[in-house]
Coordinates of C-alpha atoms in Angstrom, one line a residue:
X16 CA -4.5 5.2 17.1
X17 CA -7.9 2.9 17.6
X18 CA -7.0 -0.7 18.8
X19 CA -5.4 -2.9 16.4
X20 CA -7.1 -6.2 15.1
X21 CA -5.1 -8.5 17.6
X22 CA -6.1 -6.5 20.8
X23 CA -9.8 -6.1 19.7
X24 CA -9.9 -9.9 18.8
X25 CA -8.7 -10.8 22.5
X26 CA -11.3 -8.6 24.0
X27 CA -14.0 -10.5 21.9
X28 CA -12.6 -13.8 23.0
X29 CA -12.5 -12.6 26.5
X30 CA -16.1 -11.7 26.3
X31 CA -15.5 -7.8 26.9
X32 CA -16.4 -6.9 23.5
X33 CA -18.4 -8.2 20.5
X34 CA -18.0 -8.2 16.7
X35 CA -21.2 -6.4 16.3
X36 CA -20.0 -3.4 18.6
X37 CA -16.7 -3.3 16.7
X38 CA -18.6 -3.2 13.3
X39 CA -20.8 -0.6 14.8
X40 CA -17.9 1.6 15.7
X41 CA -16.2 1.1 12.4
X42 CA -19.6 2.2 10.5
X43 CA -19.6 5.2 12.7
X44 CA -15.9 6.2 11.6
X45 CA -16.6 5.3 8.0
X46 CA -19.7 7.8 7.9
X47 CA -17.7 10.5 9.7
X48 CA -16.3 13.3 7.6
X49 CA -12.8 11.9 7.9
X50 CA -13.9 8.5 6.4
X51 CA -16.9 8.7 4.3
X52 CA -14.9 9.7 0.9
X53 CA -12.8 6.5 1.4
X54 CA -15.7 4.3 0.4
X55 CA -17.4 4.2 -3.1
X56 CA -19.6 1.2 -2.3
X57 CA -20.4 0.8 1.5
X58 CA -21.7 -2.5 2.6
X59 CA -22.7 -1.5 6.2
X60 CA -25.9 -3.5 6.5
X61 CA -24.2 -6.6 5.4
X62 CA -21.3 -6.2 7.6
X63 CA -23.6 -5.8 10.7
X64 CA -25.4 -9.1 9.8
X65 CA -22.0 -11.0 9.3
X66 CA -20.7 -9.5 12.7
X67 CA -23.8 -10.7 14.4
X68 CA -23.7 -14.3 12.9
X69 CA -20.0 -14.4 14.1
X70 CA -21.2 -13.3 17.6
X71 CA -23.6 -16.1 17.6
X72 CA -21.3 -18.7 16.3
X73 CA -19.9 -21.7 18.2
X74 CA -16.8 -21.4 20.2
X75 CA -14.9 -23.2 17.4
X76 CA -16.0 -20.8 14.9
X77 CA -15.3 -17.9 17.0
X78 CA -11.5 -18.5 17.1
X79 CA -11.1 -17.6 13.5
X80 CA -8.3 -15.3 13.1
X81 CA -10.4 -12.2 11.9
X82 CA -13.2 -12.7 14.7
X83 CA -16.0 -11.1 12.7
X84 CA -14.0 -7.9 12.5
X85 CA -14.4 -5.4 9.5
X86 CA -12.2 -5.3 6.6
X87 CA -12.3 -3.0 3.5
X88 CA -11.6 -4.0 -0.2
X89 CA -10.0 -2.0 -2.9
X90 CA -12.2 -1.4 -5.9
X91 CA -9.9 -3.3 -7.9
X92 CA -11.0 -6.9 -6.6
X93 CA -13.9 -9.0 -7.7
X94 CA -16.5 -9.4 -5.0
X95 CA -19.5 -11.5 -5.6
X96 CA -22.5 -9.7 -6.8
X97 CA -20.6 -6.4 -7.1
X98 CA -19.2 -4.5 -10.3
X99 CA -15.4 -4.3 -10.2
X100 CA -14.9 -0.7 -11.6
X101 CA -11.2 -0.1 -10.5
X102 CA -12.0 3.6 -9.8
X103 CA -13.4 4.2 -13.3
X104 CA -16.6 5.2 -15.2
X105 CA -15.7 2.9 -18.1
X106 CA -16.3 -0.4 -16.3
X107 CA -19.3 0.9 -14.3
X108 CA -21.7 -0.8 -16.7
X109 CA -19.8 -4.3 -16.7
X110 CA -21.5 -7.2 -15.2
X111 CA -21.1 -7.9 -11.6
X112 CA -18.6 -10.6 -10.3
X113 CA -20.1 -14.1 -10.1
X114 CA -17.6 -14.8 -7.4
X115 CA -15.1 -13.5 -4.9
X116 CA -11.4 -13.3 -5.9
X117 CA -9.1 -15.4 -3.8
X118 CA -8.0 -12.7 -1.5
X119 CA -11.5 -11.6 -0.4
X120 CA -12.6 -15.3 -0.2
X121 CA -9.5 -15.8 2.3
X122 CA -10.4 -12.9 4.4
X123 CA -14.0 -13.9 4.6
X124 CA -13.1 -17.5 5.4
X125 CA -10.9 -16.2 8.4
X126 CA -13.8 -14.6 9.7
X127 CA -13.7 -11.0 8.5
X128 CA -16.9 -8.9 7.7
X129 CA -16.4 -6.9 4.4
X130 CA -17.5 -3.3 5.2
X131 CA -17.2 -1.9 1.7
X132 CA -15.2 -1.0 -1.7
X133 CA -12.7 1.6 -1.2
X134 CA -11.6 4.7 -3.4
X135 CA -8.7 4.2 -5.6
X136 CA -6.8 5.9 -8.3
X137 CA -8.4 4.9 -11.7
X138 CA -7.0 1.7 -12.8
X139 CA -4.5 1.9 -9.9
X140 CA -2.0 4.0 -12.1
X141 CA -0.6 6.8 -9.8
X142 CA 0.9 6.8 -6.2
X143 CA -0.9 10.2 -5.5
X144 CA -4.5 9.1 -4.5
X145 CA -6.6 11.4 -6.6
X146 CA -9.3 10.5 -8.7
X147 CA -11.3 13.0 -11.1
X148 CA -14.6 10.9 -11.1
X149 CA -15.0 11.1 -7.1
X150 CA -14.0 13.0 -4.2
X151 CA -10.6 12.5 -2.9
X152 CA -10.4 11.2 0.8
X153 CA -8.1 13.4 2.9
X154 CA -5.3 11.7 4.5
X155 CA -5.6 10.9 8.2
X156 CA -2.8 10.6 10.8
X157 CA -3.4 6.8 11.9
X158 CA -0.6 6.9 14.3
X159 CA -1.9 10.0 16.3
X160 CA -5.7 9.6 15.1
X161 CA -6.3 13.2 13.6
X162 CA -6.3 14.8 10.4
X163 CA -2.9 15.3 8.5
X164 CA -2.3 18.9 8.6
X165 CA -4.9 21.5 8.5
X166 CA -8.6 20.4 8.0
X167 CA -8.7 23.6 5.7
X168 CA -5.9 22.4 3.4
X169 CA -6.3 18.4 3.0
X170 CA -3.5 16.3 1.9
X171 CA -3.5 13.7 -0.6
X172 CA -3.9 10.1 0.9
X173 CA -1.4 8.5 -1.6
X174 CA -2.3 5.7 -3.9
X175 CA -3.3 3.9 -5.6
X176 CA -4.7 2.1 -2.3
X177 CA -6.0 5.5 -1.1
X178 CA -9.3 4.5 0.4
X179 CA -7.9 1.5 1.7
X180 CA -5.4 3.4 3.6
X181 CA -8.0 6.0 4.8
X182 CA -10.4 3.3 6.1
X183 CA -7.7 1.9 8.1
X184 CA -6.2 5.0 9.6
X185 CA -9.6 6.4 10.5
X186 CA -10.6 3.3 12.1
X187 CA -13.4 2.4 9.7
X188 CA -11.5 -1.1 9.1
X189 CA -8.8 -3.3 10.6
X190 CA -7.5 -4.4 7.4
X191 CA -7.5 -2.6 4.0
X192 CA -7.2 -4.9 1.0
X193 CA -5.1 -3.4 -1.7
X194 CA -2.5 -3.7 -4.4
X195 CA 1.2 -2.7 -4.8
X196 CA 2.6 -2.3 -8.3
X197 CA 5.2 0.5 -7.6
X198 CA 4.4 1.4 -4.1
X199 CA 0.4 1.3 -4.0
X200 CA 0.2 0.1 -0.6
X201 CA 3.4 1.6 1.2
X202 CA 2.9 5.0 -0.2
X203 CA -0.5 5.6 1.7
X204 CA 0.8 3.9 4.4
X205 CA 3.4 6.4 4.9
X206 CA 1.2 9.2 4.1
X207 CA -1.3 7.9 6.6
X208 CA 0.7 7.0 9.4
X209 CA -0.2 3.3 9.4
X210 CA 1.5 -0.1 8.4
X211 CA 1.8 -1.4 4.8
X212 CA 3.3 -4.8 3.9
X213 CA 4.1 -5.6 0.3
X214 CA 4.8 -9.5 0.1
X215 CA 6.9 -11.2 -2.4
X216 CA 4.6 -10.8 -5.4
X217 CA 4.1 -14.5 -6.0
X218 CA 2.9 -15.4 -2.6
X219 CA -0.7 -14.2 -3.0
X220 CA -2.9 -15.0 -6.2
X221 CA -3.8 -11.8 -8.2
X222 CA -6.8 -13.8 -9.8
X223 CA -9.9 -11.5 -9.7
X224 CA -7.8 -8.2 -9.8
X225 CA -7.9 -6.0 -12.7
X226 CA -4.2 -5.8 -13.6
X227 CA -1.9 -2.9 -13.9
X228 CA 1.4 -4.9 -14.5
X229 CA 1.1 -8.7 -14.6
X230 CA 4.8 -8.7 -13.7
X231 CA 4.6 -6.1 -10.8
X232 CA 1.4 -6.5 -9.3
X233 CA 1.2 -7.7 -5.6
X234 CA -2.0 -8.4 -3.8
X235 CA -1.4 -7.1 0.0
X236 CA -2.7 -5.1 2.6
X237 CA -2.6 -2.1 5.1
X238 CA -3.1 -2.5 8.9
X239 CA -2.6 -0.5 12.0
X240 CA 0.3 -2.5 13.5
X241 CA 3.0 -4.9 12.4
X242 CA 1.5 -7.9 14.3
X243 CA -1.8 -7.1 12.3
X244 CA 0.3 -7.1 9.2
X245 CA 1.6 -10.6 10.0
X246 CA -1.7 -12.1 10.6
X247 CA -3.1 -10.5 7.5
X248 CA 0.0 -12.0 5.3
X249 CA -0.7 -15.3 6.8
X250 CA -4.4 -15.4 5.6
X251 CA -3.8 -13.8 2.1
X252 CA -1.0 -16.0 1.3
X253 CA -2.1 -19.1 3.0
X254 CA 1.1 -19.8 4.8
X255 CA 2.6 -19.4 8.4
X256 CA 5.2 -16.8 9.0
X257 CA 8.1 -18.2 10.8
X258 CA 8.4 -16.3 14.1
X259 CA 11.9 -15.2 15.3
X260 CA 12.7 -14.2 18.8
X261 CA 16.0 -12.8 17.7
X262 CA 16.8 -9.2 19.0
X263 CA 17.4 -6.2 17.0
X264 CA 21.2 -6.7 17.5
X265 CA 21.1 -10.1 15.7
X266 CA 20.2 -8.3 12.5
X267 CA 22.8 -6.8 10.2
X268 CA 21.3 -3.7 8.3
X269 CA 22.0 -1.3 5.5
X270 CA 21.2 2.2 4.5
X271 CA 21.3 2.6 0.6
X272 CA 22.7 5.9 -0.3
X273 CA 22.2 5.9 -4.0
X274 CA 18.9 7.5 -5.0
X275 CA 17.0 6.9 -1.8
X276 CA 18.3 9.8 0.3
X277 CA 18.2 12.2 -2.7
X278 CA 16.4 15.4 -2.0
X279 CA 14.5 14.4 1.1
X280 CA 11.9 16.8 2.5
X281 CA 13.3 18.4 6.0
X282 CA 10.5 16.4 7.9
X283 CA 11.5 13.1 6.3
X284 CA 15.2 13.5 7.0
X285 CA 14.5 14.5 10.6
X286 CA 12.3 11.6 11.2
X287 CA 14.5 9.1 9.2
X288 CA 17.6 10.1 11.0
X289 CA 16.0 9.9 14.3
X290 CA 14.7 6.5 13.7
X291 CA 18.3 5.5 12.8
X292 CA 19.7 6.9 15.9
X293 CA 17.0 5.1 17.9
X294 CA 17.7 1.8 16.2
X295 CA 21.6 2.1 16.7
X296 CA 21.0 3.1 20.4
X297 CA 19.0 -0.1 20.8
X298 CA 21.8 -2.2 19.3
X299 CA 21.3 -2.2 15.7
X300 CA 24.2 -2.9 13.4
X301 CA 23.6 -0.3 10.4
X302 CA 26.0 0.1 7.6
X303 CA 25.9 2.6 4.7
X304 CA 26.4 1.1 1.4
X305 CA 26.4 2.8 -1.9
X306 CA 24.0 0.3 -4.0
X307 CA 24.7 1.9 -7.1
X308 CA 22.7 -0.4 -9.0
X309 CA 19.6 1.6 -8.2
X310 CA 20.6 4.3 -10.3
X311 CA 20.7 2.1 -13.2
X312 CA 16.9 1.6 -13.1
X313 CA 15.9 4.8 -15.2
X314 CA 17.8 3.6 -18.2
X315 CA 16.5 0.0 -17.9
X316 CA 12.9 1.4 -17.9
X317 CA 13.6 4.1 -20.5
X318 CA 11.2 2.7 -23.0
X319 CA 8.2 2.9 -20.7
X320 CA 8.6 0.0 -18.2
X321 CA 6.4 -2.9 -17.2
X322 CA 3.3 -1.0 -16.2
X323 CA 3.1 1.0 -19.6
X324 CA 3.5 -1.9 -21.7
X325 CA 1.2 -4.5 -19.8
X326 CA -1.5 -2.1 -18.8
X327 CA -1.8 -1.0 -22.4
X328 CA -2.3 -4.5 -23.7
X329 CA -5.3 -4.8 -21.4
X330 CA -6.6 -1.4 -22.1
X331 CA -5.9 -1.0 -25.8
X332 CA -9.6 -1.9 -26.9
X333 CA -11.3 0.2 -24.4
X334 CA -8.9 3.3 -25.0
X335 CA -9.9 2.9 -29.0
X336 CA -13.7 3.4 -28.1
X337 CA -13.9 5.2 -24.4
X338 CA -10.6 7.1 -24.1
X339 CA -12.4 10.3 -23.3
X340 CA -14.0 8.7 -20.2
X341 CA -10.4 7.9 -18.7
X342 CA -8.6 10.2 -16.3
X343 CA -6.5 11.9 -18.8
X344 CA -3.5 11.7 -16.5
X345 CA -3.8 7.8 -16.4
X346 CA -4.8 7.6 -20.1
X347 CA -1.4 9.2 -21.1
X348 CA 0.7 7.0 -19.0
X349 CA -1.1 3.9 -20.4
X350 CA -0.8 5.2 -23.8
X351 CA 2.8 5.4 -23.5
X352 CA 2.8 1.6 -23.7
X353 CA 1.5 1.5 -27.3
X354 CA 4.9 2.6 -28.5
X355 CA 7.0 -0.1 -26.9
X356 CA 8.2 -2.6 -29.5
X357 CA 8.3 -6.4 -28.9
X358 CA 12.2 -6.4 -28.8
X359 CA 12.1 -3.7 -26.4
X360 CA 9.8 -5.3 -24.0
X361 CA 12.2 -8.7 -24.2
X362 CA 15.2 -6.6 -23.6
X363 CA 13.4 -5.2 -20.5
X364 CA 12.7 -8.5 -19.2
X365 CA 16.2 -9.6 -19.6
X366 CA 17.7 -6.3 -18.3
X367 CA 15.5 -6.9 -15.0
X368 CA 16.8 -10.2 -14.6
X369 CA 20.5 -9.3 -14.6
X370 CA 19.8 -6.1 -12.4
X371 CA 18.1 -8.4 -9.6
X372 CA 21.2 -10.7 -9.8
X373 CA 23.5 -7.5 -9.2
X374 CA 21.3 -6.2 -6.4
X375 CA 21.1 -9.5 -4.8
X376 CA 25.2 -9.6 -4.7
X377 CA 25.4 -6.1 -3.4
X378 CA 22.9 -7.1 -0.7
X379 CA 24.5 -10.1 0.4
X380 CA 25.3 -10.5 4.0
X381 CA 22.5 -8.0 5.0
X382 CA 19.2 -9.0 6.5
X383 CA 17.2 -5.9 5.4
X384 CA 17.7 -2.4 3.9
X385 CA 16.3 0.7 5.6
X386 CA 15.0 3.6 3.6
X387 CA 12.3 6.3 4.1
X388 CA 9.3 5.0 2.3
X389 CA 8.6 8.3 0.3
X390 CA 11.1 11.4 0.1
X391 CA 8.6 14.1 0.9
X392 CA 5.5 14.6 3.1
X393 CA 2.0 14.3 1.4
X394 CA 1.3 17.3 -0.7
X395 CA -2.0 19.5 -0.5
X396 CA -4.9 18.0 -2.6
X397 CA -5.3 21.6 -4.1
X398 CA -1.6 21.4 -5.5
X399 CA -2.0 18.2 -7.5
X400 CA -5.7 17.3 -7.9
X401 CA -7.4 18.5 -11.4
X402 CA -8.7 21.9 -10.9
X403 CA -11.6 23.6 -12.9
X404 CA -11.5 27.1 -14.5
X405 CA -8.1 26.8 -15.6
X406 CA -6.8 28.0 -19.0
X407 CA -4.3 25.8 -21.1
X408 CA -1.1 27.0 -19.4
X409 CA -2.3 26.7 -15.9
X410 CA -3.8 23.3 -16.7
X411 CA -0.3 22.0 -18.4
X412 CA 1.7 23.6 -15.3
X413 CA -0.6 21.8 -12.8
X414 CA 0.0 18.5 -14.8
X415 CA 3.6 18.9 -14.9
X416 CA 3.6 19.4 -11.0
X417 CA 1.3 16.4 -10.4
X418 CA 3.8 14.0 -12.6
X419 CA 6.9 15.4 -10.8
X420 CA 5.3 14.7 -7.4
X421 CA 4.0 11.7 -8.4
X422 CA 7.5 10.3 -9.6
X423 CA 8.9 11.2 -6.3
X424 CA 6.2 9.4 -4.4
X425 CA 7.1 6.2 -6.4
X426 CA 10.8 6.6 -6.6
X427 CA 11.8 4.5 -3.4
X428 CA 9.1 2.1 -3.3
X429 CA 9.3 1.1 -6.8
X430 CA 12.7 -0.1 -6.4
X431 CA 11.4 -3.0 -4.4
X432 CA 9.0 -4.0 -7.2
X433 CA 11.8 -4.3 -9.6
X434 CA 13.9 -6.4 -7.5
X435 CA 11.0 -8.6 -6.8
X436 CA 11.2 -7.9 -3.2
X437 CA 9.0 -7.5 -0.2
X438 CA 8.9 -4.4 2.0
X439 CA 7.2 -3.0 5.1
X440 CA 6.5 0.6 5.7
X441 CA 5.8 1.8 9.4
X442 CA 5.3 5.2 10.8
X443 CA 8.2 6.9 12.6
X444 CA 7.0 10.4 13.0
X445 CA 6.1 12.1 16.1
X446 CA 2.9 14.2 17.2
X447 CA 4.3 17.3 15.9
X448 CA 5.4 16.2 12.4
X449 CA 3.5 15.2 9.2
X450 CA 3.2 11.3 8.7
X451 CA 6.6 9.9 7.7
X452 CA 7.0 6.3 6.8
X453 CA 10.2 3.9 7.5
X454 CA 10.8 1.3 4.9
X455 CA 12.2 -2.0 5.8
X456 CA 12.9 -4.2 2.7
X457 CA 14.7 -6.9 0.8
X458 CA 14.5 -9.3 -2.1
X459 CA 12.2 -12.1 -3.0
X460 CA 11.2 -14.7 -0.3
X461 CA 12.5 -12.6 2.7
X462 CA 9.0 -11.9 3.9
X463 CA 9.4 -13.3 7.4
X464 CA 12.7 -11.7 8.0
X465 CA 11.2 -8.3 7.0
X466 CA 8.1 -8.8 9.3
X467 CA 10.2 -10.2 12.3
X468 CA 12.4 -7.3 12.0
X469 CA 9.4 -5.2 11.7
X470 CA 8.2 -6.2 15.0
X471 CA 11.4 -5.1 16.7
X472 CA 11.8 -1.7 15.0
X473 CA 8.1 -1.1 15.8
X474 CA 8.6 -1.6 19.4
X475 CA 11.6 1.0 19.3
X476 CA 9.8 3.7 17.2
X477 CA 6.8 3.4 19.4
X478 CA 8.4 5.3 22.1
X479 CA 9.2 8.3 19.7

């Protein structure tokens, strides 16, 4: 894996490296076959100029957290002077943003150089990472700096923050700004062998980001290490993480049996069980618990869920006039919100509130829960991406497979969004395995515990 942000920053402050050299290296990686499809709007010349300006800055300015190093921005967020298209064609003719959204502004103020806007699932409505309007970036194993699987059979990067993940995994950016509504940071983190942290939703302003679900949307990022995730979260949330030197043995951890472990791919099973063994050997106290409340989610969301209802409210006028320009798979999911009645939405809000209270009771006494981030390794692009030349029956079968796999990718991660929680995905696979993520999670406001625990776990898993 290329050096993480903090290691590179240390080299810059020591005079061994420059921001300009780091940006040049990132641009080379962004323009490589592995990284080029990650970007829909490169900003290379401007990033070079910003890095050069940083290199000329005073010593005081040079101490800013990002040290002139490059970050990427999902095509969901406002950047001054750019059109926020959200991976669509229907917004491509909209006016350019007049200001940076708060998340972008905070990364710039911290000294980051914006290298470009990244590929995403149209309107962020899928965990797969495909988009029929542009080429799909192939997943890259950031932990071992190589393609995922065979170059001849590329695998999906996960979504919806697909390009953000590939930009970080390939070394084209140190931070990939993205969003997480049902797993859109953690799924691509798992499938690309990098770190993804979903903070408690209210920690970071969503202003200037096109919404999928105003209830569940979280602004967060992908990085190459947990310590980078901490620095990035501190910038985005404008807060300081309370560090803890507590050893792994000081934490009480749980593994939830209900749903999270159902039907795991053999590679995921092997990596997850090996990780639990390594953590127990290092002194972790891990209990298996039923957490049966997770099985209730399907019934709670049976009328469509927050994403369908709230995205339809935002898209209904565009769909009325330009539905034929949408990704049909995205349009179908949004249109489901048209049938939700007002009382059903209010029932959903109340049911979620009660469910969160029950989950809190079941998790009382535990510092975090450990789960596989996703239950399967990334599928090949060919198996799920829209294809040409199909007859109606073939096309329907292809869509059926897409939605089946998409539901699996979202299954574990979406629990955390519904519980209004925070979660970290970090890689736990070995060089001979496809990327697998270990998810560390808990309820709202537990961000610091999850991040501190993530540091301890990362130290142990790095020897695998």
